[in-house]
CSV table of C-alpha atoms and ligand atoms in Angstrom, one decimal:
chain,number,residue,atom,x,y,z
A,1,UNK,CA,-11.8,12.4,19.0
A,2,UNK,CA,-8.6,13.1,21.4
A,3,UNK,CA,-6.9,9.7,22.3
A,4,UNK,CA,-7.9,9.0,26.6
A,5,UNK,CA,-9.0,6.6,28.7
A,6,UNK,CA,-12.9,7.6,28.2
A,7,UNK,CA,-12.6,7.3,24.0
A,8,UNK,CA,-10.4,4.1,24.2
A,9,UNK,CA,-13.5,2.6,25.9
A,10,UNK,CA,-16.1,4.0,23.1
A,11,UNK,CA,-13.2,2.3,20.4
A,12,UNK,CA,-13.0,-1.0,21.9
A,13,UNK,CA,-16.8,-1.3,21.9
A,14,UNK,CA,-17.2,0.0,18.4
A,15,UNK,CA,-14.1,-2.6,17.1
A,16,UNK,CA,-16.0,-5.3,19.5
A,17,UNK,CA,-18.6,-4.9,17.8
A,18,UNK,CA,-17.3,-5.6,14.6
A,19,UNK,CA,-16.5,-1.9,13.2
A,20,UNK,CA,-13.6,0.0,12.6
A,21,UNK,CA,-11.7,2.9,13.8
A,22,UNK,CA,-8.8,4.6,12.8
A,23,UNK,CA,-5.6,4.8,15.6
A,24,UNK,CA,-2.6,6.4,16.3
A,25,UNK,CA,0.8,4.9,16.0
A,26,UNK,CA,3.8,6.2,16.3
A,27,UNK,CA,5.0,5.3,12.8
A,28,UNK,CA,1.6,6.7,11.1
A,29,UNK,CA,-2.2,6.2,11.8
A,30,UNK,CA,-3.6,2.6,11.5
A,31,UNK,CA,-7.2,1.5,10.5
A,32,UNK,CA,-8.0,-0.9,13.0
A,33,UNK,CA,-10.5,-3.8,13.0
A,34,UNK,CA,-11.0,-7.4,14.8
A,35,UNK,CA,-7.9,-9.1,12.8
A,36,UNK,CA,-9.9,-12.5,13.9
A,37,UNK,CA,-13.2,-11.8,11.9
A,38,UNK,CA,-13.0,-11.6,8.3
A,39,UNK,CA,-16.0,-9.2,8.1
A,40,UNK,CA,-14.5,-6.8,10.1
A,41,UNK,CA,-11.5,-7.1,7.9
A,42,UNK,CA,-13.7,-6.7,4.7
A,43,UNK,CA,-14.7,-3.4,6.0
A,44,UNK,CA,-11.1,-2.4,6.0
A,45,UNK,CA,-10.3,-3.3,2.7
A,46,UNK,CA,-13.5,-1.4,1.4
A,47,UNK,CA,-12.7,1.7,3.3
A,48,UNK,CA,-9.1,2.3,2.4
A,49,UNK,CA,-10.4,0.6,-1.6
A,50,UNK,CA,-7.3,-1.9,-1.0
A,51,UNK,CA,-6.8,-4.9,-3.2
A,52,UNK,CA,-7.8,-8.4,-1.7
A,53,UNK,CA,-4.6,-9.3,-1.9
A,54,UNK,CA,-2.3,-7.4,0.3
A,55,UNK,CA,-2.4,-8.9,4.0
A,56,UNK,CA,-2.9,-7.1,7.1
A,57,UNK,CA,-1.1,-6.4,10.1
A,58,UNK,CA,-1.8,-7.8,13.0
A,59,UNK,CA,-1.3,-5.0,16.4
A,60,UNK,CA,-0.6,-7.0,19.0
A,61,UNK,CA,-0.2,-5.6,23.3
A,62,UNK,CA,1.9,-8.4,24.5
A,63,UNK,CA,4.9,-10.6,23.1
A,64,UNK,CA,3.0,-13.9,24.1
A,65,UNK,CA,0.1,-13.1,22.1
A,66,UNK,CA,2.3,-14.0,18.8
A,67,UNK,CA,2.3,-17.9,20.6
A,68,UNK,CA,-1.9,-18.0,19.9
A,69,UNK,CA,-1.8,-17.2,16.1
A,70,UNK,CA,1.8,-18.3,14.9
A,71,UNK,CA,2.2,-21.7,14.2
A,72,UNK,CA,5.8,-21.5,14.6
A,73,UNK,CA,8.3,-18.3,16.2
A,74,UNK,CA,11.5,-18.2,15.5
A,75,UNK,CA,14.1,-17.9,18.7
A,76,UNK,CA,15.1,-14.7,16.5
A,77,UNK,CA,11.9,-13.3,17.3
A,78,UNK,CA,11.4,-13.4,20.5
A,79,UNK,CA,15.2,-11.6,20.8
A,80,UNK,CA,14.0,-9.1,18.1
A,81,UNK,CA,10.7,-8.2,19.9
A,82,UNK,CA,12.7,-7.9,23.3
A,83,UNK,CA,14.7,-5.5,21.7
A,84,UNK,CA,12.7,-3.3,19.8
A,85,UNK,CA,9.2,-3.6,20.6
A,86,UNK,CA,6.9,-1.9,21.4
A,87,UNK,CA,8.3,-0.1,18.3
A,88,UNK,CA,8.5,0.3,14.2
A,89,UNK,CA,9.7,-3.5,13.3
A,90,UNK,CA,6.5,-6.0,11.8
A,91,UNK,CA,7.8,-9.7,11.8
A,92,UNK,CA,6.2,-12.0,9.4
A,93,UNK,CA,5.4,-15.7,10.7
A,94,UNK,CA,3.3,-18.6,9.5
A,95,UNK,CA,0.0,-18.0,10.4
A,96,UNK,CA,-2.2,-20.6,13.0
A,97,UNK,CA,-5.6,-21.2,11.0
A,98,UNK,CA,-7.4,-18.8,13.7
A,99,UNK,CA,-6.5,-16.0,11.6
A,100,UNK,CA,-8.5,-15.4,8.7
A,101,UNK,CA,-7.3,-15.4,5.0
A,102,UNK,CA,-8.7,-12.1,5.0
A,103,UNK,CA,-6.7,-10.7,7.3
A,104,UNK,CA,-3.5,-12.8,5.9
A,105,UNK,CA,-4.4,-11.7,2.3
A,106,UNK,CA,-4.7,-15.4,1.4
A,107,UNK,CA,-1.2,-16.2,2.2
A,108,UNK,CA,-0.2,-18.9,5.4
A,109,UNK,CA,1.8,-16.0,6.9
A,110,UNK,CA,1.0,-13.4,9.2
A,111,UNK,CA,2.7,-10.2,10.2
A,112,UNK,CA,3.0,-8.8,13.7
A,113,UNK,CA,3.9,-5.3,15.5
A,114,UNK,CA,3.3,-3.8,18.6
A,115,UNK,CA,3.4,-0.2,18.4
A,116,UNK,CA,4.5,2.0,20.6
A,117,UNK,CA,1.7,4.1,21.8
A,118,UNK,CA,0.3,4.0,25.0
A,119,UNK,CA,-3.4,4.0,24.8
A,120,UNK,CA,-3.1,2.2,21.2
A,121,UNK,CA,-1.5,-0.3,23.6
A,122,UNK,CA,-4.5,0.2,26.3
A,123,UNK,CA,-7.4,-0.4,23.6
A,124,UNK,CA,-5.7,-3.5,21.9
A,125,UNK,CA,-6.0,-5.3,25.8
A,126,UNK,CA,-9.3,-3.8,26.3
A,127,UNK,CA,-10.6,-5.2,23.0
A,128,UNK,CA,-9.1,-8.8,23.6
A,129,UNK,CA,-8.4,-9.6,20.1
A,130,UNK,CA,-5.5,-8.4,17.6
A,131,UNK,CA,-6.6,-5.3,15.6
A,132,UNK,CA,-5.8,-5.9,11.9
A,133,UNK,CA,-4.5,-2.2,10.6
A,134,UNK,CA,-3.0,-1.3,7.4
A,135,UNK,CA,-2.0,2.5,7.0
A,136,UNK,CA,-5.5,5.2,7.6
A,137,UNK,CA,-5.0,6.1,3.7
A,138,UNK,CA,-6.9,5.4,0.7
A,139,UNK,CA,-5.2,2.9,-1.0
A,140,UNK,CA,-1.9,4.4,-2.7
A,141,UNK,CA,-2.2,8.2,-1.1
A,142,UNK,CA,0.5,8.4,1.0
A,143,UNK,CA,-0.4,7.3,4.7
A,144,UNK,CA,-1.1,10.0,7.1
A,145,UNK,CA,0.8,11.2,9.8
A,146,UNK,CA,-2.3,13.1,11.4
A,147,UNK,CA,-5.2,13.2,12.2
A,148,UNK,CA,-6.6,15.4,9.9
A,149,UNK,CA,-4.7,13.1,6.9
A,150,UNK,CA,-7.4,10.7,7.8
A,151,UNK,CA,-10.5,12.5,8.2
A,152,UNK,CA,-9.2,13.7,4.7
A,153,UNK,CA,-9.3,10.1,3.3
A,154,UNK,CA,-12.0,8.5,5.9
A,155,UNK,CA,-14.4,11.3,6.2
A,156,UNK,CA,-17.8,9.1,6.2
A,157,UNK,CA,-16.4,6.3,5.8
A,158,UNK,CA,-15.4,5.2,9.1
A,159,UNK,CA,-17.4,6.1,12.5
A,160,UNK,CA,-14.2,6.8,14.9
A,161,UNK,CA,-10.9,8.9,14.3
A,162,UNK,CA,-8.9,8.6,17.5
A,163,UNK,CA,-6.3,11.5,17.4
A,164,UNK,CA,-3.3,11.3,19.0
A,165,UNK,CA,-1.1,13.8,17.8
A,166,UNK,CA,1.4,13.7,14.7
A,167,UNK,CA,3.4,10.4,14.7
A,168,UNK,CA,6.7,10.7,15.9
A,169,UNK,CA,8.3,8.6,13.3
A,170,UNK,CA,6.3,9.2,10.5
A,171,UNK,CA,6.9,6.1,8.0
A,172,UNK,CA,5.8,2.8,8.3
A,173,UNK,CA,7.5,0.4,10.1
A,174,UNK,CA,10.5,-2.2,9.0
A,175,UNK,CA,8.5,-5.1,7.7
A,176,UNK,CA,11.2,-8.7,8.1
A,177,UNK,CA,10.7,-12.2,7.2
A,178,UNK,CA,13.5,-15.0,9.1
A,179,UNK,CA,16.0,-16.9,6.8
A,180,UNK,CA,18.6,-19.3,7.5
A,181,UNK,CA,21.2,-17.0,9.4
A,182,UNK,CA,18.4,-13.9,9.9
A,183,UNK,CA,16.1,-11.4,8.5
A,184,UNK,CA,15.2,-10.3,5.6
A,185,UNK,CA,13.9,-6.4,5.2
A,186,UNK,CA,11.0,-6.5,2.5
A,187,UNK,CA,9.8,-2.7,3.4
A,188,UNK,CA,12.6,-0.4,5.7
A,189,UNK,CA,11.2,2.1,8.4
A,190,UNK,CA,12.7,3.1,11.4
A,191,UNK,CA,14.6,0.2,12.5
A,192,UNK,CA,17.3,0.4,10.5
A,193,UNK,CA,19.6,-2.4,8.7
A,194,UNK,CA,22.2,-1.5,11.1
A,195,UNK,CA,19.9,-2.0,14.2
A,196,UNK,CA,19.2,-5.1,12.8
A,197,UNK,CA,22.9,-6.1,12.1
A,198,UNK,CA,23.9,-6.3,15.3
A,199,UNK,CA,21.6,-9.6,16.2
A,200,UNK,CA,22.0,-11.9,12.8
A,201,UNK,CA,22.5,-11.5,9.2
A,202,UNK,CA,20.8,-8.6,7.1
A,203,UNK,CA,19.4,-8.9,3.8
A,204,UNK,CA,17.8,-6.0,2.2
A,205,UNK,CA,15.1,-7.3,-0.8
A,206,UNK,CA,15.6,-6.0,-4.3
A,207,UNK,CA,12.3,-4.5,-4.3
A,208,UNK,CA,13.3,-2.1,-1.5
A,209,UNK,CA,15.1,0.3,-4.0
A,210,UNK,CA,13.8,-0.9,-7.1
A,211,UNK,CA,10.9,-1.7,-9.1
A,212,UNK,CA,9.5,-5.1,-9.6
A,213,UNK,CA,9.9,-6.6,-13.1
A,214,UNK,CA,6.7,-7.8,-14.3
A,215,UNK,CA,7.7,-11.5,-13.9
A,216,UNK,CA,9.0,-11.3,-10.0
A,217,UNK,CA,7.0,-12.1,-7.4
A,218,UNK,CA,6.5,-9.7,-4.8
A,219,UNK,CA,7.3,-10.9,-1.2
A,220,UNK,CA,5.4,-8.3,0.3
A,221,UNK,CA,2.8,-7.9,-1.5
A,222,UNK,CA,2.5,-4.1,-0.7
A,223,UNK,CA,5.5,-3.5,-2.9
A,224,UNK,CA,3.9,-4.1,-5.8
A,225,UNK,CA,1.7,-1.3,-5.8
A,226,UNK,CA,2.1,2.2,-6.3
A,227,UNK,CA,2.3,4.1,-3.6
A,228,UNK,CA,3.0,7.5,-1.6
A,229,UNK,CA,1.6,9.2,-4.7
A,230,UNK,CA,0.4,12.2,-4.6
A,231,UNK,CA,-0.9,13.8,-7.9
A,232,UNK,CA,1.8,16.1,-8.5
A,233,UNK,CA,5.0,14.2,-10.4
A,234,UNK,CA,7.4,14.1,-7.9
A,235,UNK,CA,11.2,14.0,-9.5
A,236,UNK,CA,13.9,12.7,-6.9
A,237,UNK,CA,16.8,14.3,-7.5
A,238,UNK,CA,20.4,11.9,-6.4
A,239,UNK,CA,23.2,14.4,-6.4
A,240,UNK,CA,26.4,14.7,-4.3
A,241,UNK,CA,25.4,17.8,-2.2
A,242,UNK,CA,22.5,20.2,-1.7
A,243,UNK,CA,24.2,23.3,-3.8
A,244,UNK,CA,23.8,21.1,-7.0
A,245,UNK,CA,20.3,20.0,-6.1
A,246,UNK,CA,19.7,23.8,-5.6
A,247,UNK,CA,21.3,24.9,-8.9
A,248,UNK,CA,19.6,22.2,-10.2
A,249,UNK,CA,16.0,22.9,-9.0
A,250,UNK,CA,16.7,27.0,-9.5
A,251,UNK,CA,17.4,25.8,-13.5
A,252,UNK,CA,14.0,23.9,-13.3
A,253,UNK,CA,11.3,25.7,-11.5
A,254,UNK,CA,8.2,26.9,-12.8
A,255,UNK,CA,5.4,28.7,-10.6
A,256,UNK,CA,3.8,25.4,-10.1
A,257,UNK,CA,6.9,23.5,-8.5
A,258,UNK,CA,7.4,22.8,-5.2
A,259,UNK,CA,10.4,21.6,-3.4
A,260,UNK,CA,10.7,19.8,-0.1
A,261,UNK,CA,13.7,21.4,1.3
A,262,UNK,CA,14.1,23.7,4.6
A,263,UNK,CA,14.7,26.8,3.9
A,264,UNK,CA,18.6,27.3,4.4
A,265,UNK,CA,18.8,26.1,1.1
A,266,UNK,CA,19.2,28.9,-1.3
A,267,UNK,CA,15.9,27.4,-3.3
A,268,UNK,CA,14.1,30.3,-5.1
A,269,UNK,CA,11.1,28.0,-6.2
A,270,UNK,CA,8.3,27.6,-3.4
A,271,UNK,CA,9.5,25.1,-0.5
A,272,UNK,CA,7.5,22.4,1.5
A,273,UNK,CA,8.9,22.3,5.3
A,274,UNK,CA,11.6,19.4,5.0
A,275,UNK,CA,13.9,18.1,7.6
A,276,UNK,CA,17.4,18.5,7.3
A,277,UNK,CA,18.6,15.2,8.9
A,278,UNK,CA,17.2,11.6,7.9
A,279,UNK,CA,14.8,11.6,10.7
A,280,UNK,CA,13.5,14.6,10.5
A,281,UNK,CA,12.8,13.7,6.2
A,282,UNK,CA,11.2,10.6,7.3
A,283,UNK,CA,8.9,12.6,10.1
A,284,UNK,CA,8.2,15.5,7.4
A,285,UNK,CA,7.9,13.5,3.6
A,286,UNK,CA,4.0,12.2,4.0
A,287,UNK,CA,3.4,15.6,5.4
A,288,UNK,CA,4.9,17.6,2.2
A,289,UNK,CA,3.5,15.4,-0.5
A,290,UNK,CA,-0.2,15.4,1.1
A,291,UNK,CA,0.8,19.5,1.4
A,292,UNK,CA,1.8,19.4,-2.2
A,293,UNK,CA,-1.8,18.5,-3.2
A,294,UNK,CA,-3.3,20.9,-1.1
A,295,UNK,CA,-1.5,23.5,-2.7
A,296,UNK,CA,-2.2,22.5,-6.2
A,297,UNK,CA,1.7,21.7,-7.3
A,298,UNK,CA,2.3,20.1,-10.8
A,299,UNK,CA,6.0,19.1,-9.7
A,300,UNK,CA,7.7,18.1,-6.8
A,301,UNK,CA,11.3,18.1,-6.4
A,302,UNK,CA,13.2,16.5,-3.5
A,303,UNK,CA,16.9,15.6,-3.2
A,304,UNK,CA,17.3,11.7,-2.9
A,305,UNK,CA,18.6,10.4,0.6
A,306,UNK,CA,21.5,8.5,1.3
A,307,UNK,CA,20.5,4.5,1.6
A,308,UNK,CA,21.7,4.5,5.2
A,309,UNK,CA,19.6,4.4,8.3
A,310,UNK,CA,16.1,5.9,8.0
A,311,UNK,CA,17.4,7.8,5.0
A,312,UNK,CA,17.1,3.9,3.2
A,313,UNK,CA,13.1,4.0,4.5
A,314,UNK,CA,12.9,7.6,3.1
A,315,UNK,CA,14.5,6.4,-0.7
A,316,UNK,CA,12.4,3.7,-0.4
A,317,UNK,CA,8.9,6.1,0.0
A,318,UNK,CA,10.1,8.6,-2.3
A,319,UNK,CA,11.5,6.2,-5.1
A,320,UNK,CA,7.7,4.5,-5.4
A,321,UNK,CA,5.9,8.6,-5.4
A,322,UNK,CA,8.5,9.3,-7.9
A,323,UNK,CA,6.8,5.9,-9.9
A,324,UNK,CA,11.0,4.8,-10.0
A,325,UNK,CA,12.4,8.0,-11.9
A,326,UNK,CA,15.2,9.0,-10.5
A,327,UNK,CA,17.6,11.9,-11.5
A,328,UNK,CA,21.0,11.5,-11.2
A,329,UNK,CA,23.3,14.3,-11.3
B,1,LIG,O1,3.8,1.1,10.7
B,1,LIG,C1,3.0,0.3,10.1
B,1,LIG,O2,3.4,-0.8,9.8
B,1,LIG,C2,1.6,0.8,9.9
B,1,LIG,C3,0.9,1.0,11.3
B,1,LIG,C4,-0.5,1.3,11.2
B,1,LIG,O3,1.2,-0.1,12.1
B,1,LIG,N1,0.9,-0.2,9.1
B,1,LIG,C5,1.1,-0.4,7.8
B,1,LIG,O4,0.3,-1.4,7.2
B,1,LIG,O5,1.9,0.2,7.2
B,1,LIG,P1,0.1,-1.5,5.7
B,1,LIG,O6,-0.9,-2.5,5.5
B,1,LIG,O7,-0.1,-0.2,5.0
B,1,LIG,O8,1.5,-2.1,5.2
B,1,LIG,C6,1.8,-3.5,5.6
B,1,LIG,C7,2.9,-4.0,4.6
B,1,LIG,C8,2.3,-4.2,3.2
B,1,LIG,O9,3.3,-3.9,2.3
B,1,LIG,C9,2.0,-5.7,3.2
B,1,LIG,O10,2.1,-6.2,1.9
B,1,LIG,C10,3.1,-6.3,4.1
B,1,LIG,O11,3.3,-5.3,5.1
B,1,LIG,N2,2.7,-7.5,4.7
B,1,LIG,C11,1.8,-7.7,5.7
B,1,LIG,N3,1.6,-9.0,6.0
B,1,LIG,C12,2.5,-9.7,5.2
B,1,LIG,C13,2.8,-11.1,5.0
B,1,LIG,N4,2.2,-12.0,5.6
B,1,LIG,N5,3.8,-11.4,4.0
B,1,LIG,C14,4.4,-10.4,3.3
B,1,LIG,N6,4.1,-9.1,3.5
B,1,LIG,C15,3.2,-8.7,4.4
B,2,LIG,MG1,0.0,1.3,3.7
């Protein structure tokens, strides 16, 4: 149902009354519930088949609101949220005990964003309570950036899509915990290290561009699954320029490869619709492996992004669908 005032109304009563609805965002559609009531939240988990233990987001329409379920914010914060929300950063705080272990995924912390869409924005104030949203996917797809990604998934599962267009931004958002002199960046999106680096000190975890050993413990607990996979095995490809990734690809194809690349680059096997800068890849990669599916592809090929900018949120998605294989040239 098209995003308005009218179907914002019919959401908030739904999610009032316990249920659940899927939203826009402009990072990618959320699946939204009463982040106070853990049955609410156990409807979440069952629809996207997500594992107990991975917490929740908590959508919030106002800065102040993090005051009623953090027990403690950070000065850090409150500059942070200033700057960048409503937007793509989730900040991780010790939880108040009014938010459920449910929603919290059993830990004493709690994540907040607010995003930046209008009448997302609208139905969190009409509904009076945070919504709890993880990603519209089934658990490990990659998330969608449509509507129609999560009527895919969700089709009779959930009793409200609201559809608000394709998300402008396209990858989750930058999940940070505080340390002594600043953040830490557990999961990168669209703001960047560098955004970051210009309020406190920046550490990027390990797990951002590598995989978890079996004895580390995850600090997101997302990290640890796999993720952004689409059936098809998707190679990532880190080379110094596109001609080699093209020479390489032209070597490898077979009539059940496709490669996410735009088409100015000289690619004879069958091509996905790619951007050509960072944030164009980040808008386009859930997109192009969902599209991969569709069209049956055994292989994927995509060229690896520079860890810079977005492109460190795009190595960071592609790295996981690639299950850590990389190919370096
Ligand atoms: O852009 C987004 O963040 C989207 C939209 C809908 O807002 N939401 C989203 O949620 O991506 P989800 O649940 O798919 O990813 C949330 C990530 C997970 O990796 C989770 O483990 C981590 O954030 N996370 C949430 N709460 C946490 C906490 N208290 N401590 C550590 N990690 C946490
Ligand atoms: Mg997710």
């Amino acid at each position: 149902m098209q995003i308005n005032d009218e179907s914002i109304g019919q959401a908030a009563q739904l999610l009032k009354n316990g249920e659940i609805a899927a939203i826009p965002t402009e990072t990618v559609y959320g699946l939204a519930g009463n982040g106070l009531s853990a049955d609410s939240v156990k409807k979440i988990f069952e629809a996207k088949g997500r594992p107990g233990d991975n917490p929740l987001i908590l959508h919030i329409s106002d800065i102040d609101q993090i005051f009623k379920y953090a027990q403690t914010v950070p000065d850090l914060a409150l500059k942070l949220a200033e700057k960048f929300w409503p937007g793509s950063l989730t900040m991780i705080m010790p939880k108040k005990p009014i938010v459920p272990y449910e929603t919290s995924g059993g830990l004493d912390t709690v994540a907040f964003r607010m995003p930046d869409n209008k009448y997302t924005l609208k139905l969190i104030k009409l509904c009076g309570f945070p919504l709890a949203a993880p990603s519209a996917n089934l658990s490990g797809l990659p998330s969608p950036t449509c509507a129609e990604h999560v009527y895919n998934d969700m089709k009779g599962k959930i009793p409200l899509i609201l559809d608000g267009g394709v998300c402008s931004c396209g990858l989750e958002s930058t999940v940070i915990t505080f340390t002594e002199k600043g953040v830490k960046i557990l999961r990168p999106g669209g703001v960047t290290p560098e955004m970051l680096g210009e309020f406190c000190e920046v550490e990027i975890d390990k797990a951002v561009t590598e995989g978890l050993e079996d004895n580390d413990k995850a600090l997101s607990p997302g990290m640890k699954y796999k993720h952004y996979s689409p059936k098809a095995q998707v190679y990532m490809i880190e080379c110094e320029d596109r001609s080699i990734f093209a020479e390489y690809v032209n070597k490898s194809f077979d009539e059940n490869t496709y490669v996410l690349a735009d088409d100015t680059d000289n690619i004879k096997a069958k091509t996905l619709p790619y951007g050509s800068t960072a944030t164009s890849e980040a808008a386009e990669l859930f997109a192009g492996l969902r599209k991969a599916d569709e069209m049956g592809a055994e292989k994927v090929y995509v060229m690896a992004p520079k860890k810079e900018g977005i492109g460190l949120a795009v190595y960071n998605r592609l790295i996981r669908a690639a299950a850590f294989k990389v190919i370096k040239l």
